[in-house]
Amino acid sequence: MAQPTGSSTAPRRNFAHSLFWYSVNMMSRTLRHATKNTNRFRRHVYHRARYTSAGRAMLAVSDVAASPRDAIQRKSAVVAYNRRHPNTRMNRQDGYAIVQPRSLPGSDEIIALSLRLFEEKKRRLEAAIGPDTELHAKKWAFLRSVLNNQDLAQHPQLVDFALSDGLLSLVTNYLGTIPHLNRVDLLYSVSHGGEEAISSQIYHLDPEGRRQAKLFLNLRDIGPDEGPFTFIPAAATSQLINVMKRRRASDDESELAMGRYLDEELAQAGGLDKSISVMGPAGSGVLVDTSRCLHCGSRVKPGTYRLCLYIQYCSSREHGNLFDYSRHAADPVRYLATSNSRRSANGQVAAPHQMS
Ligand SMILES: O=C(O)CCC(=O)C(=O)O
Ligand SMILES: [Fe+2]
């Protein structure tokens, strides 16, 4: 850093010069650290708020307060849309709708396309080393995202299926708003080689929003060995969580992360027999509110795999895929459902959701 000079005062000047640059470096490092910690703190507060009803209410208010015009637009659009497409299949109290094969219009073509894309990508997916962060690497060991934004741009039928009246109306009637379409993907689940459940294989609630809807559509026959998506209906979930929270409060030893519940803890609270595993042939599936229904999945046995079409609709603004919203410029409902995705333009989406 210090430039060599020929004069006798050079060593002292060099020293002062180095000291100056050292201090500048230290200062900018400290600032960088402080910003990083502030962001981490903000994320932490936000994450915690999502697991209490008071916190969720606060987030709902802050979502509306952040963009009241957007909230009003969504509300008025949904009233008109739901009037045209009434649908009570997704139960408000229990937060889910089981999908029978062929019950969603257009699903046969989408299943065929998804399987073709998976075959094309499978080899590359298996050879890939996976993401470089510890969190994503852990998830990558058993749960892999197959499609990226480019795939969705090349195969808009997938997005059109996600936004088709036959599917979207289940979500809008349940959520009471035009949701943000957040993710469209194929989830490829394999055995991670161990017996123990890790990450989202452990029962949990998702952190996004107060309500959301996720479609898990099986793309091949799924039995117990293929690690079916498994959930507890919302009404039973809230009763169980109250019981388990009370138990945890009186147990100093409990160190489990908020929003995560081990099978043993659920069994003790009488909850495991309330769980539903989504098994069946290709085309079977579930549309489920993973913010309100405890769930887990991808507990795949060695030698087999699970493949699902995965579509996420959020009531809150989240980070997900980038969709070509210009295709929907003349359709207010679809435009509202996709236009927020421009905020994800530069991001990589590596994990199906942000749970650690
Ligand atoms: O792998 C699964 O079935 C569960 C994934 C999950 O927890 C989620 O997508 O929210
Ligand atoms: Fe989840």
JSON list of C-alpha atoms and ligand atoms in Angstrom, two decimals, residues 139 200 202 204-208 212 214 216 229 290-291 293 295-297 310 352-355, ligand 2:
[
{"chain": "A", "resi": 139, "resn": "LYS", "atom": "CA", "xyz": [-31.67, -29.26, 2.22]},
{"chain": "A", "resi": 200, "resn": "SER", "atom": "CA", "xyz": [-38.17, -29.77, 6.62]},
{"chain": "A", "resi": 202, "resn": "ILE", "atom": "CA", "xyz": [-39.31, -32.45, 10.78]},
{"chain": "A", "resi": 204, "resn": "HIS", "atom": "CA", "xyz": [-42.97, -27.43, 11.12]},
{"chain": "A", "resi": 205, "resn": "LEU", "atom": "CA", "xyz": [-45.01, -24.42, 10.05]},
{"chain": "A", "resi": 206, "resn": "ASP", "atom": "CA", "xyz": [-43.74, -22.35, 7.16]},
{"chain": "A", "resi": 207, "resn": "PRO", "atom": "CA", "xyz": [-42.67, -18.81, 7.91]},
{"chain": "A", "resi": 208, "resn": "GLU", "atom": "CA", "xyz": [-44.30, -17.01, 4.97]},
{"chain": "A", "resi": 212, "resn": "GLN", "atom": "CA", "xyz": [-50.68, -19.32, 2.03]},
{"chain": "A", "resi": 214, "resn": "LYS", "atom": "CA", "xyz": [-49.11, -24.76, -1.67]},
{"chain": "A", "resi": 216, "resn": "PHE", "atom": "CA", "xyz": [-48.02, -30.73, -3.96]},
{"chain": "A", "resi": 229, "resn": "PHE", "atom": "CA", "xyz": [-46.02, -34.92, 1.93]},
{"chain": "A", "resi": 290, "resn": "THR", "atom": "CA", "xyz": [-48.41, -24.71, 5.17]},
{"chain": "A", "resi": 291, "resn": "SER", "atom": "CA", "xyz": [-48.45, -21.58, 7.37]},
{"chain": "A", "resi": 293, "resn": "CYS", "atom": "CA", "xyz": [-50.95, -26.83, 8.99]},
{"chain": "A", "resi": 295, "resn": "HIS", "atom": "CA", "xyz": [-46.28, -30.57, 7.94]},
{"chain": "A", "resi": 296, "resn": "CYS", "atom": "CA", "xyz": [-43.20, -32.49, 6.92]},
{"chain": "A", "resi": 297, "resn": "GLY", "atom": "CA", "xyz": [-42.17, -34.67, 4.00]},
{"chain": "A", "resi": 310, "resn": "TYR", "atom": "CA", "xyz": [-44.89, -27.65, -6.44]},
{"chain": "A", "resi": 352, "resn": "PRO", "atom": "CA", "xyz": [-38.36, -24.54, -1.74]},
{"chain": "A", "resi": 353, "resn": "HIS", "atom": "CA", "xyz": [-38.83, -22.24, 1.20]},
{"chain": "A", "resi": 354, "resn": "GLN", "atom": "CA", "xyz": [-36.79, -20.36, 3.71]},
{"chain": "A", "resi": 355, "resn": "MET", "atom": "CA", "xyz": [-37.10, -22.65, 6.70]},
{"chain": "B", "resi": 2, "resn": "FE", "atom": "FE", "xyz": [-42.55, -26.45, 4.91]}
]
